[in-house]
């Protein structure tokens, strides 16, 4: 055997060992994940299920917290959760399958299915643009009075469609990227037109029944779903019953429920099991949009975010979801054959940060368990003085503001988050792993702050 052959053999053996060791998860890693989840329950109020599979078998599963706080009921072995935007994975697959069957083409324009759109920009929107969020359609907030009124209403399908078609395009179709759930509502409606079936029936026939995903389906406002957990919403530092949101306008974009084990079946079916034609899965996981989608740095396929890493083992295909009573993320490491699902019945939890922490543990990185920090109560006047806009050297701006007696921070277009005091000038985030230390001058006036985030320090000066 010559030297190059020996090198190849050693590489193959080493790669196989690494994949096996990661996929199996050692006892000390399991214990570290247990500790991490316990800390996350204390610090951010995590309440839900984590499941990890390696080499197509479950290597870790744990539920922590309660399925019903009112009834003091713990989670069942495989609880049912709302999965919000993870729904988009399924809609995208159904669309690509329909294209494979010749039922539609990804280049079809909307006027083919909605002749009333005529020659308008709306009519020029293609199926593919809807899939990758370049249609020009806004997100839900583009619907007038969406959060104040429309999101509560049990609209008929025609009424929901009319609301979507009232939207004003933010750009010419194909010109810019704008994350849009209404775009996936239209995709689901097109599927119903071409198959002459409901979205739920199409999903069952094409995906959930063949894969025996027996606990995955369509949510409605009135259906009683066996095993479904009660929904909660985290408001500042307390839990409340999740506000109502009707599913009428969430068809195809956020109206599904599932379990962690069903989502593992789904991940496995998409990644090498052979259930779906390779030409289909290759399209799903090819980079279709390299621009930022929904503010994320990862590229976008069809319904999936695609993180491509310098270490191929860390390539990660995933989708996150969030709505009232739901924080979720489901993803797959195709080159390590590892699947991770995190589902919670509490909204606004940073499950993406949790996935990142679990990834570090699973892949054997150095990982320090977060410290549970207790907040102290400050006088309203102390908090009032901290308010303002702060600017960093790179031009980024951080807004600090009060709502009631709770201090919040907001960076650019990112969602705002709560800040809690550990003393009079040092604050920390629970949902966002940040520490903020305010600076005073000799007159006790706030002049700036230093923010620490993931090991990076950024100094901000308070605007006058």
Tab-separated table of C-alpha atoms in Angstrom:
chain	number	residue	atom	x	y	z
A	1	UNK	CA	0.000	0.000	0.000
A	2	UNK	CA	1.517	3.348	-1.011
A	3	UNK	CA	1.646	6.465	1.118
A	4	UNK	CA	-1.377	8.297	-0.400
A	5	UNK	CA	-3.515	5.186	0.102
A	6	UNK	CA	-2.428	4.941	3.746
A	7	UNK	CA	-3.314	8.616	4.250
A	8	UNK	CA	-6.783	8.122	2.753
A	9	UNK	CA	-7.395	5.036	4.925
A	10	UNK	CA	-6.335	6.851	8.094
A	11	UNK	CA	-8.529	9.841	7.196
A	12	UNK	CA	-11.584	7.643	6.603
A	13	UNK	CA	-11.054	5.784	9.881
A	14	UNK	CA	-10.537	9.004	11.832
A	15	UNK	CA	-13.596	10.658	10.268
A	16	UNK	CA	-15.706	7.618	11.085
A	17	UNK	CA	-14.496	7.658	14.694
A	18	UNK	CA	-15.247	11.349	15.129
A	19	UNK	CA	-18.742	11.051	13.649
A	20	UNK	CA	-19.507	8.019	15.802
A	21	UNK	CA	-18.237	9.636	19.007
A	22	UNK	CA	-20.191	12.843	18.408
A	23	UNK	CA	-23.368	11.049	17.349
A	24	UNK	CA	-23.396	8.748	20.375
A	25	UNK	CA	-22.839	11.465	23.037
A	26	UNK	CA	-20.839	10.457	26.085
A	27	UNK	CA	-22.223	10.308	29.611
A	28	UNK	CA	-20.407	13.475	30.680
A	29	UNK	CA	-21.964	15.353	27.746
A	30	UNK	CA	-25.416	14.122	28.719
A	31	UNK	CA	-24.856	15.300	32.275
A	32	UNK	CA	-23.635	18.680	31.019
A	33	UNK	CA	-26.763	19.126	28.859
A	34	UNK	CA	-28.891	18.219	31.893
A	35	UNK	CA	-27.156	20.892	33.973
A	36	UNK	CA	-27.427	23.415	31.159
A	37	UNK	CA	-31.178	22.868	30.792
A	38	UNK	CA	-31.692	23.160	34.551
A	39	UNK	CA	-29.863	26.498	34.533
A	40	UNK	CA	-31.897	27.667	31.532
A	41	UNK	CA	-35.069	26.800	33.390
A	42	UNK	CA	-33.968	28.973	36.303
A	43	UNK	CA	-32.499	31.848	34.304
A	44	UNK	CA	-34.782	32.271	31.272
A	45	UNK	CA	-37.774	30.156	32.273
A	46	UNK	CA	-37.257	27.375	29.728
A	47	UNK	CA	-40.193	24.993	29.799
A	48	UNK	CA	-40.249	22.271	27.168
A	49	UNK	CA	-38.537	19.343	25.452
A	50	UNK	CA	-35.078	18.775	24.002
A	51	UNK	CA	-34.369	15.757	21.817
A	52	UNK	CA	-31.152	14.831	20.001
A	53	UNK	CA	-30.631	12.001	17.518
A	54	UNK	CA	-27.379	10.636	16.138
A	55	UNK	CA	-27.021	8.076	13.384
A	56	UNK	CA	-30.837	7.895	13.189
A	57	UNK	CA	-31.416	6.907	16.827
A	58	UNK	CA	-32.333	9.048	19.838
A	59	UNK	CA	-29.288	9.728	22.021
A	60	UNK	CA	-30.772	12.360	24.340
A	61	UNK	CA	-34.280	13.359	25.402
A	62	UNK	CA	-35.511	15.422	28.301
A	63	UNK	CA	-38.580	17.434	29.157
A	64	UNK	CA	-38.305	20.055	31.852
A	65	UNK	CA	-41.136	22.057	33.410
A	66	UNK	CA	-44.891	21.629	33.060
A	67	UNK	CA	-47.325	20.862	30.241
A	68	UNK	CA	-49.977	22.698	32.271
A	69	UNK	CA	-49.137	25.125	35.050
A	70	UNK	CA	-52.804	25.494	35.994
A	71	UNK	CA	-53.232	21.759	36.533
A	72	UNK	CA	-49.665	21.165	37.740
A	73	UNK	CA	-49.218	18.492	35.049
A	74	UNK	CA	-45.776	17.399	33.910
A	75	UNK	CA	-44.963	16.713	30.279
A	76	UNK	CA	-45.922	13.378	28.780
A	77	UNK	CA	-43.125	11.281	27.204
A	78	UNK	CA	-43.682	12.925	23.797
A	79	UNK	CA	-45.738	16.113	24.219
A	80	UNK	CA	-47.391	17.970	21.353
A	81	UNK	CA	-46.312	21.576	20.711
A	82	UNK	CA	-47.177	24.332	18.275
A	83	UNK	CA	-44.205	24.694	15.904
A	84	UNK	CA	-44.940	28.091	14.279
A	85	UNK	CA	-42.600	28.842	11.343
A	86	UNK	CA	-41.142	25.338	11.252
A	87	UNK	CA	-44.363	24.853	9.260
A	88	UNK	CA	-42.556	26.527	6.334
A	89	UNK	CA	-40.302	23.466	5.967
A	90	UNK	CA	-43.347	21.347	5.156
A	91	UNK	CA	-44.967	23.866	2.818
A	92	UNK	CA	-41.719	24.240	0.876
A	93	UNK	CA	-41.427	20.467	0.495
A	94	UNK	CA	-45.016	20.182	-0.737
A	95	UNK	CA	-44.374	22.893	-3.338
A	96	UNK	CA	-41.185	21.240	-4.624
A	97	UNK	CA	-42.973	17.858	-4.727
A	98	UNK	CA	-45.784	19.468	-6.725
A	99	UNK	CA	-43.208	20.804	-9.179
A	100	UNK	CA	-41.696	17.308	-9.513
A	101	UNK	CA	-45.160	15.940	-10.279
A	102	UNK	CA	-45.696	18.595	-12.933
A	103	UNK	CA	-48.562	20.169	-10.991
A	104	UNK	CA	-46.836	23.562	-11.054
A	105	UNK	CA	-43.540	25.184	-12.005
A	106	UNK	CA	-41.436	27.268	-9.627
A	107	UNK	CA	-41.341	29.972	-12.281
A	108	UNK	CA	-45.148	30.197	-12.452
A	109	UNK	CA	-46.498	33.691	-11.844
A	110	UNK	CA	-49.367	34.369	-9.476
A	111	UNK	CA	-51.665	35.521	-12.275
A	112	UNK	CA	-51.797	31.883	-13.412
A	113	UNK	CA	-53.588	30.960	-10.178
A	114	UNK	CA	-55.221	34.328	-9.504
A	115	UNK	CA	-56.223	35.813	-12.887
A	116	UNK	CA	-57.773	38.797	-11.104
A	117	UNK	CA	-54.239	40.084	-10.419
A	118	UNK	CA	-53.889	40.896	-14.124
A	119	UNK	CA	-50.701	42.645	-15.213
A	120	UNK	CA	-49.930	44.203	-11.827
A	121	UNK	CA	-46.667	43.659	-9.936
A	122	UNK	CA	-48.643	41.218	-7.779
A	123	UNK	CA	-49.333	39.119	-10.850
A	124	UNK	CA	-45.594	39.024	-11.672
A	125	UNK	CA	-44.676	37.341	-8.362
A	126	UNK	CA	-43.376	33.809	-8.936
A	127	UNK	CA	-43.751	30.688	-6.810
A	128	UNK	CA	-39.980	30.600	-6.311
A	129	UNK	CA	-39.928	34.219	-5.085
A	130	UNK	CA	-42.540	33.321	-2.474
A	131	UNK	CA	-40.410	30.358	-1.350
A	132	UNK	CA	-37.257	32.449	-0.816
A	133	UNK	CA	-38.883	35.679	0.430
A	134	UNK	CA	-38.062	37.876	-2.570
A	135	UNK	CA	-41.660	38.489	-3.652
A	136	UNK	CA	-41.782	42.002	-2.215
A	137	UNK	CA	-44.523	40.983	0.221
A	138	UNK	CA	-44.197	42.275	3.784
A	139	UNK	CA	-44.481	40.143	6.907
A	140	UNK	CA	-47.702	39.916	8.942
A	141	UNK	CA	-47.319	43.463	10.264
A	142	UNK	CA	-48.064	44.740	6.752
A	143	UNK	CA	-51.701	43.746	7.260
A	144	UNK	CA	-53.600	46.737	8.639
A	145	UNK	CA	-54.501	46.347	12.322
A	146	UNK	CA	-52.971	42.869	12.332
A	147	UNK	CA	-51.933	42.675	15.998
A	148	UNK	CA	-54.696	44.968	17.260
A	149	UNK	CA	-57.591	43.193	15.520
A	150	UNK	CA	-57.121	40.938	12.480
A	151	UNK	CA	-54.868	38.312	14.122
A	152	UNK	CA	-57.666	37.485	16.601
A	153	UNK	CA	-60.417	36.917	14.038
A	154	UNK	CA	-61.601	33.469	12.848
A	155	UNK	CA	-61.546	34.530	9.195
A	156	UNK	CA	-62.838	32.278	6.447
A	157	UNK	CA	-60.243	31.213	3.913
A	158	UNK	CA	-61.587	33.732	1.404
A	159	UNK	CA	-61.519	36.532	3.998
A	160	UNK	CA	-57.913	35.630	4.907
A	161	UNK	CA	-56.941	35.621	1.214
A	162	UNK	CA	-58.571	39.031	0.744
A	163	UNK	CA	-56.536	40.414	3.663
A	164	UNK	CA	-53.300	39.138	2.105
A	165	UNK	CA	-54.139	40.619	-1.296
A	166	UNK	CA	-54.684	44.027	0.336
A	167	UNK	CA	-50.967	44.135	1.203
A	168	UNK	CA	-48.791	46.755	-0.447
A	169	UNK	CA	-45.593	45.372	-1.976
A	170	UNK	CA	-42.419	46.735	-0.409
A	171	UNK	CA	-40.418	46.284	-3.616
A	172	UNK	CA	-40.664	45.041	-7.187
A	173	UNK	CA	-40.856	41.216	-7.134
A	174	UNK	CA	-37.394	39.670	-7.204
A	175	UNK	CA	-35.560	42.892	-6.320
A	176	UNK	CA	-35.105	42.570	-2.554
A	177	UNK	CA	-35.387	40.104	0.306
A	178	UNK	CA	-38.194	40.615	2.813
A	179	UNK	CA	-39.245	37.790	5.133
A	180	UNK	CA	-42.941	37.141	4.614
A	181	UNK	CA	-45.276	34.644	6.240
A	182	UNK	CA	-48.177	35.824	4.012
A	183	UNK	CA	-46.075	34.587	1.087
A	184	UNK	CA	-46.258	31.064	2.493
A	185	UNK	CA	-50.000	31.467	3.035
A	186	UNK	CA	-50.268	32.028	-0.729
A	187	UNK	CA	-48.112	28.959	-1.426
A	188	UNK	CA	-50.429	26.817	0.714
A	189	UNK	CA	-53.438	28.265	-1.113
A	190	UNK	CA	-51.882	27.428	-4.500
A	191	UNK	CA	-51.343	23.852	-3.307
A	192	UNK	CA	-55.028	23.649	-2.405
A	193	UNK	CA	-55.975	24.905	-5.865
A	194	UNK	CA	-53.862	22.407	-7.806
A	195	UNK	CA	-54.665	19.358	-5.651
A	196	UNK	CA	-58.310	20.275	-4.919
A	197	UNK	CA	-57.708	19.328	-1.281
A	198	UNK	CA	-57.183	21.159	1.979
A	199	UNK	CA	-53.640	21.963	3.060
A	200	UNK	CA	-53.975	19.507	5.953
A	201	UNK	CA	-55.097	16.676	3.664
A	202	UNK	CA	-52.232	17.312	1.246
A	203	UNK	CA	-49.753	17.325	4.126
A	204	UNK	CA	-51.151	14.046	5.448
A	205	UNK	CA	-51.085	12.318	2.058
A	206	UNK	CA	-47.628	13.451	0.953
A	207	UNK	CA	-45.666	13.610	4.233
A	208	UNK	CA	-47.096	12.738	7.617
A	209	UNK	CA	-48.881	9.473	6.774
A	210	UNK	CA	-46.008	7.939	4.750
A	211	UNK	CA	-43.496	8.926	7.460
A	212	UNK	CA	-45.834	7.807	10.266
A	213	UNK	CA	-45.703	11.256	11.819
A	214	UNK	CA	-48.865	10.480	13.746
A	215	UNK	CA	-48.729	13.527	16.007
A	216	UNK	CA	-48.229	16.227	13.371
A	217	UNK	CA	-51.044	18.200	11.799
A	218	UNK	CA	-52.891	21.471	11.378
A	219	UNK	CA	-53.940	23.583	14.374
A	220	UNK	CA	-57.300	25.276	14.447
A	221	UNK	CA	-58.753	27.581	17.070
A	222	UNK	CA	-61.451	25.088	18.033
A	223	UNK	CA	-59.925	21.610	17.615
A	224	UNK	CA	-58.995	19.593	20.709
A	225	UNK	CA	-55.609	18.011	19.973
A	226	UNK	CA	-54.601	15.007	22.058
A	227	UNK	CA	-51.429	15.640	24.031
A	228	UNK	CA	-51.259	19.364	23.221
A	229	UNK	CA	-49.513	21.391	25.925
A	230	UNK	CA	-50.985	24.594	27.345
A	231	UNK	CA	-49.555	27.812	25.861
A	232	UNK	CA	-47.819	30.550	27.875
A	233	UNK	CA	-46.155	33.867	27.160
A	234	UNK	CA	-43.211	35.376	28.997
A	235	UNK	CA	-43.882	39.019	29.778
A	236	UNK	CA	-40.801	40.629	31.332
A	237	UNK	CA	-40.048	38.395	34.319
A	238	UNK	CA	-43.387	36.588	34.653
A	239	UNK	CA	-45.534	34.102	32.783
A	240	UNK	CA	-49.040	34.772	31.554
A	241	UNK	CA	-51.509	32.688	29.570
A	242	UNK	CA	-50.584	33.107	25.907
A	243	UNK	CA	-52.727	35.706	24.117
A	244	UNK	CA	-55.098	34.359	21.469
A	245	UNK	CA	-54.008	34.329	17.834
A	246	UNK	CA	-56.228	32.708	15.233
A	247	UNK	CA	-54.648	30.344	12.720
A	248	UNK	CA	-56.610	31.584	9.693
A	249	UNK	CA	-53.787	33.769	8.340
A	250	UNK	CA	-51.077	31.316	9.402
A	251	UNK	CA	-51.950	28.594	6.878
A	252	UNK	CA	-48.755	27.130	5.445
A	253	UNK	CA	-46.558	29.513	7.394
A	254	UNK	CA	-47.157	28.766	11.074
A	255	UNK	CA	-50.250	26.625	11.679
A	256	UNK	CA	-48.799	23.174	12.404
A	257	UNK	CA	-48.312	21.216	15.607
A	258	UNK	CA	-45.870	18.348	16.117
A	259	UNK	CA	-43.718	16.452	18.605
A	260	UNK	CA	-39.954	16.249	18.931
A	261	UNK	CA	-39.925	12.597	17.838
A	262	UNK	CA	-42.033	13.376	14.749
A	263	UNK	CA	-39.648	16.184	13.791
A	264	UNK	CA	-36.723	13.787	14.169
A	265	UNK	CA	-38.459	11.424	11.729
A	266	UNK	CA	-38.865	14.352	9.342
A	267	UNK	CA	-35.202	15.392	9.627
A	268	UNK	CA	-34.043	11.842	9.003
A	269	UNK	CA	-36.353	11.410	6.005
A	270	UNK	CA	-34.886	14.526	4.393
A	271	UNK	CA	-31.271	13.653	5.052
A	272	UNK	CA	-30.264	10.446	3.382
A	273	UNK	CA	-33.020	7.957	4.220
A	274	UNK	CA	-34.027	7.777	0.581
A	275	UNK	CA	-37.706	8.456	1.243
A	276	UNK	CA	-37.698	11.574	-0.923
A	277	UNK	CA	-36.154	11.806	-4.381
A	278	UNK	CA	-32.636	13.248	-4.193
A	279	UNK	CA	-33.488	15.833	-6.849
A	280	UNK	CA	-36.115	17.163	-4.434
A	281	UNK	CA	-33.920	17.299	-1.318
A	282	UNK	CA	-31.031	18.779	-3.310
A	283	UNK	CA	-33.283	21.726	-4.184
A	284	UNK	CA	-34.503	22.119	-0.614
A	285	UNK	CA	-30.967	22.319	0.779
A	286	UNK	CA	-29.286	24.236	-2.049
A	287	UNK	CA	-28.579	27.902	-1.340
A	288	UNK	CA	-31.431	29.697	-3.082
A	289	UNK	CA	-31.023	33.102	-1.421
A	290	UNK	CA	-27.657	34.249	-0.040
A	291	UNK	CA	-29.022	37.538	1.298
A	292	UNK	CA	-30.131	38.020	4.892
A	293	UNK	CA	-33.575	36.529	5.483
A	294	UNK	CA	-35.400	37.744	8.596
A	295	UNK	CA	-32.189	39.400	9.802
A	296	UNK	CA	-30.198	36.150	9.897
A	297	UNK	CA	-26.687	35.753	8.481
A	298	UNK	CA	-27.276	32.213	7.213
A	299	UNK	CA	-28.246	31.539	3.603
A	300	UNK	CA	-31.719	30.296	2.727
A	301	UNK	CA	-32.892	27.241	0.809
A	302	UNK	CA	-36.557	26.432	0.358
A	303	UNK	CA	-38.113	26.820	3.829
A	304	UNK	CA	-34.778	26.207	5.625
A	305	UNK	CA	-31.907	28.357	6.852
A	306	UNK	CA	-28.561	26.917	5.779
A	307	UNK	CA	-25.464	27.576	7.851
A	308	UNK	CA	-22.301	26.658	5.996
A	309	UNK	CA	-19.187	26.399	8.174
A	310	UNK	CA	-15.448	26.142	7.561
A	311	UNK	CA	-15.760	22.909	9.519
A	312	UNK	CA	-18.133	20.840	7.362
A	313	UNK	CA	-19.210	18.878	10.427
A	314	UNK	CA	-20.838	22.073	11.717
A	315	UNK	CA	-22.943	22.719	8.606
A	316	UNK	CA	-26.464	23.131	9.960
A	317	UNK	CA	-29.861	23.164	8.240
A	318	UNK	CA	-32.623	24.517	10.477
A	319	UNK	CA	-35.763	26.561	10.962
A	320	UNK	CA	-36.860	28.370	14.087
A	321	UNK	CA	-40.391	29.262	15.049
A	322	UNK	CA	-42.102	31.573	17.466
A	323	UNK	CA	-45.670	32.603	18.156
A	324	UNK	CA	-47.799	33.008	21.261
A	325	UNK	CA	-47.246	29.865	23.326
A	326	UNK	CA	-44.371	28.597	21.192
A	327	UNK	CA	-40.594	28.909	20.932
A	328	UNK	CA	-39.065	26.241	18.712
A	329	UNK	CA	-36.096	25.231	16.603
A	330	UNK	CA	-35.481	22.058	14.626
A	331	UNK	CA	-32.353	21.316	12.632
A	332	UNK	CA	-29.944	18.766	11.236
A	333	UNK	CA	-26.146	18.554	10.875
A	334	UNK	CA	-25.950	16.671	7.551
A	335	UNK	CA	-22.235	15.860	7.712
A	336	UNK	CA	-22.366	14.670	11.325
A	337	UNK	CA	-25.759	12.945	11.006
A	338	UNK	CA	-27.085	14.686	14.118
A	339	UNK	CA	-30.556	16.134	14.606
A	340	UNK	CA	-31.544	18.601	17.363
A	341	UNK	CA	-35.108	19.626	18.265
A	342	UNK	CA	-36.027	22.147	20.968
A	343	UNK	CA	-39.730	22.804	21.619
A	344	UNK	CA	-41.248	25.034	24.296
A	345	UNK	CA	-44.781	26.070	25.192
A	346	UNK	CA	-43.521	29.490	26.326
A	347	UNK	CA	-43.158	32.305	23.785
A	348	UNK	CA	-40.204	34.684	23.367
A	349	UNK	CA	-37.558	32.270	24.681
A	350	UNK	CA	-34.077	32.382	23.048
A	351	UNK	CA	-34.111	28.792	21.784
A	352	UNK	CA	-31.543	29.720	19.127
A	353	UNK	CA	-29.063	30.535	21.878
A	354	UNK	CA	-29.951	27.249	23.569
A	355	UNK	CA	-29.291	25.346	20.343
A	356	UNK	CA	-25.899	27.032	20.107
A	357	UNK	CA	-25.057	25.985	23.669
A	358	UNK	CA	-26.168	22.408	23.082
A	359	UNK	CA	-24.128	22.312	19.866
A	360	UNK	CA	-20.997	23.291	21.790
A	361	UNK	CA	-21.583	20.487	24.280
A	362	UNK	CA	-22.373	17.836	21.637
A	363	UNK	CA	-19.306	18.671	19.549
A	364	UNK	CA	-17.000	18.747	22.562
A	365	UNK	CA	-16.163	22.463	22.653
A	366	UNK	CA	-15.105	24.106	25.866
A	367	UNK	CA	-18.369	25.191	27.398
A	368	UNK	CA	-19.040	27.071	30.611
A	369	UNK	CA	-22.487	26.631	32.133
A	370	UNK	CA	-24.151	30.066	32.439
A	371	UNK	CA	-24.358	31.465	35.946
A	372	UNK	CA	-27.833	32.068	37.363
A	373	UNK	CA	-27.922	35.734	38.306
A	374	UNK	CA	-30.384	37.284	40.702
A	375	UNK	CA	-31.829	40.669	39.863
A	376	UNK	CA	-31.969	43.528	42.365
A	377	UNK	CA	-34.722	46.125	42.537
A	378	UNK	CA	-33.802	49.731	41.708
A	379	UNK	CA	-35.787	52.897	42.268
A	380	UNK	CA	-37.689	54.216	39.193
A	381	UNK	CA	-35.596	57.423	39.196
A	382	UNK	CA	-32.374	55.392	38.923
A	383	UNK	CA	-33.730	53.561	35.897
A	384	UNK	CA	-35.103	56.749	34.355
A	385	UNK	CA	-31.613	58.302	34.199
A	386	UNK	CA	-30.321	55.373	32.110
A	387	UNK	CA	-32.719	55.960	29.218
A	388	UNK	CA	-31.408	57.281	25.928
A	389	UNK	CA	-29.738	56.405	22.648
A	390	UNK	CA	-26.141	55.208	22.758
A	391	UNK	CA	-23.815	55.122	19.716
A	392	UNK	CA	-20.770	52.901	19.167
A	393	UNK	CA	-17.663	53.796	17.137
A	394	UNK	CA	-18.968	51.704	14.235
A	395	UNK	CA	-22.186	53.744	14.153
A	396	UNK	CA	-24.427	51.062	15.662
A	397	UNK	CA	-27.024	52.453	18.016
A	398	UNK	CA	-28.436	50.934	21.190
A	399	UNK	CA	-31.678	52.309	22.614
A	400	UNK	CA	-32.309	52.004	26.359
A	401	UNK	CA	-35.852	52.733	27.500
A	402	UNK	CA	-38.397	52.156	30.254
A	403	UNK	CA	-41.836	50.617	30.048
A	404	UNK	CA	-43.465	50.766	33.428
A	405	UNK	CA	-40.727	49.794	35.870
A	406	UNK	CA	-38.913	47.471	33.424
A	407	UNK	CA	-35.768	48.538	31.563
A	408	UNK	CA	-35.350	47.412	27.933
A	409	UNK	CA	-32.639	47.518	25.273
A	410	UNK	CA	-32.955	47.509	21.486
A	411	UNK	CA	-30.187	47.307	18.891
A	412	UNK	CA	-31.100	48.517	15.393
A	413	UNK	CA	-33.910	46.472	13.850
A	414	UNK	CA	-33.520	43.579	16.310
A	415	UNK	CA	-36.313	42.854	18.815
A	416	UNK	CA	-36.051	44.638	22.147
A	417	UNK	CA	-35.227	42.639	25.272
A	418	UNK	CA	-35.364	43.081	29.044
A	419	UNK	CA	-32.435	44.227	31.168
A	420	UNK	CA	-32.169	43.299	34.854
A	421	UNK	CA	-29.995	45.042	37.426
A	422	UNK	CA	-27.311	43.201	39.374
A	423	UNK	CA	-26.289	46.545	40.962
A	424	UNK	CA	-26.951	50.222	40.271
A	425	UNK	CA	-24.906	50.354	37.034
A	426	UNK	CA	-24.526	46.731	35.866
A	427	UNK	CA	-27.383	45.023	34.044
A	428	UNK	CA	-27.785	41.667	32.336
A	429	UNK	CA	-30.138	40.071	29.859
A	430	UNK	CA	-31.879	36.739	30.329
A	431	UNK	CA	-33.214	36.153	26.844
A	432	UNK	CA	-30.098	37.683	25.293
A	433	UNK	CA	-26.712	36.774	26.856
A	434	UNK	CA	-25.497	40.343	27.264
A	435	UNK	CA	-24.098	42.419	30.134
A	436	UNK	CA	-24.366	46.194	30.100
A	437	UNK	CA	-22.324	48.409	32.429
A	438	UNK	CA	-23.256	52.091	32.515
A	439	UNK	CA	-20.582	54.771	33.001
A	440	UNK	CA	-20.951	57.953	35.037
A	441	UNK	CA	-18.955	61.166	35.083
A	442	UNK	CA	-17.963	63.098	38.216
A	443	UNK	CA	-21.399	64.716	38.317
A	444	UNK	CA	-23.093	61.312	38.482
A	445	UNK	CA	-24.403	61.789	34.919
A	446	UNK	CA	-24.614	58.783	32.614
A	447	UNK	CA	-22.122	59.325	29.757
A	448	UNK	CA	-21.947	55.915	28.100
A	449	UNK	CA	-21.958	52.150	28.532
A	450	UNK	CA	-19.977	49.036	27.709
A	451	UNK	CA	-21.830	46.008	26.385
A	452	UNK	CA	-20.392	42.509	26.649
A	453	UNK	CA	-21.858	39.959	24.225
A	454	UNK	CA	-20.392	36.515	23.485
A	455	UNK	CA	-16.958	37.563	24.654
A	456	UNK	CA	-16.890	40.851	22.735
A	457	UNK	CA	-16.795	44.271	24.378
A	458	UNK	CA	-18.369	47.249	22.620
A	459	UNK	CA	-18.270	50.795	23.996
A	460	UNK	CA	-21.188	53.187	23.413
A	461	UNK	CA	-21.400	56.933	24.064
A	462	UNK	CA	-24.710	58.404	25.156
A	463	UNK	CA	-26.162	60.861	22.650
A	464	UNK	CA	-26.867	64.319	23.959
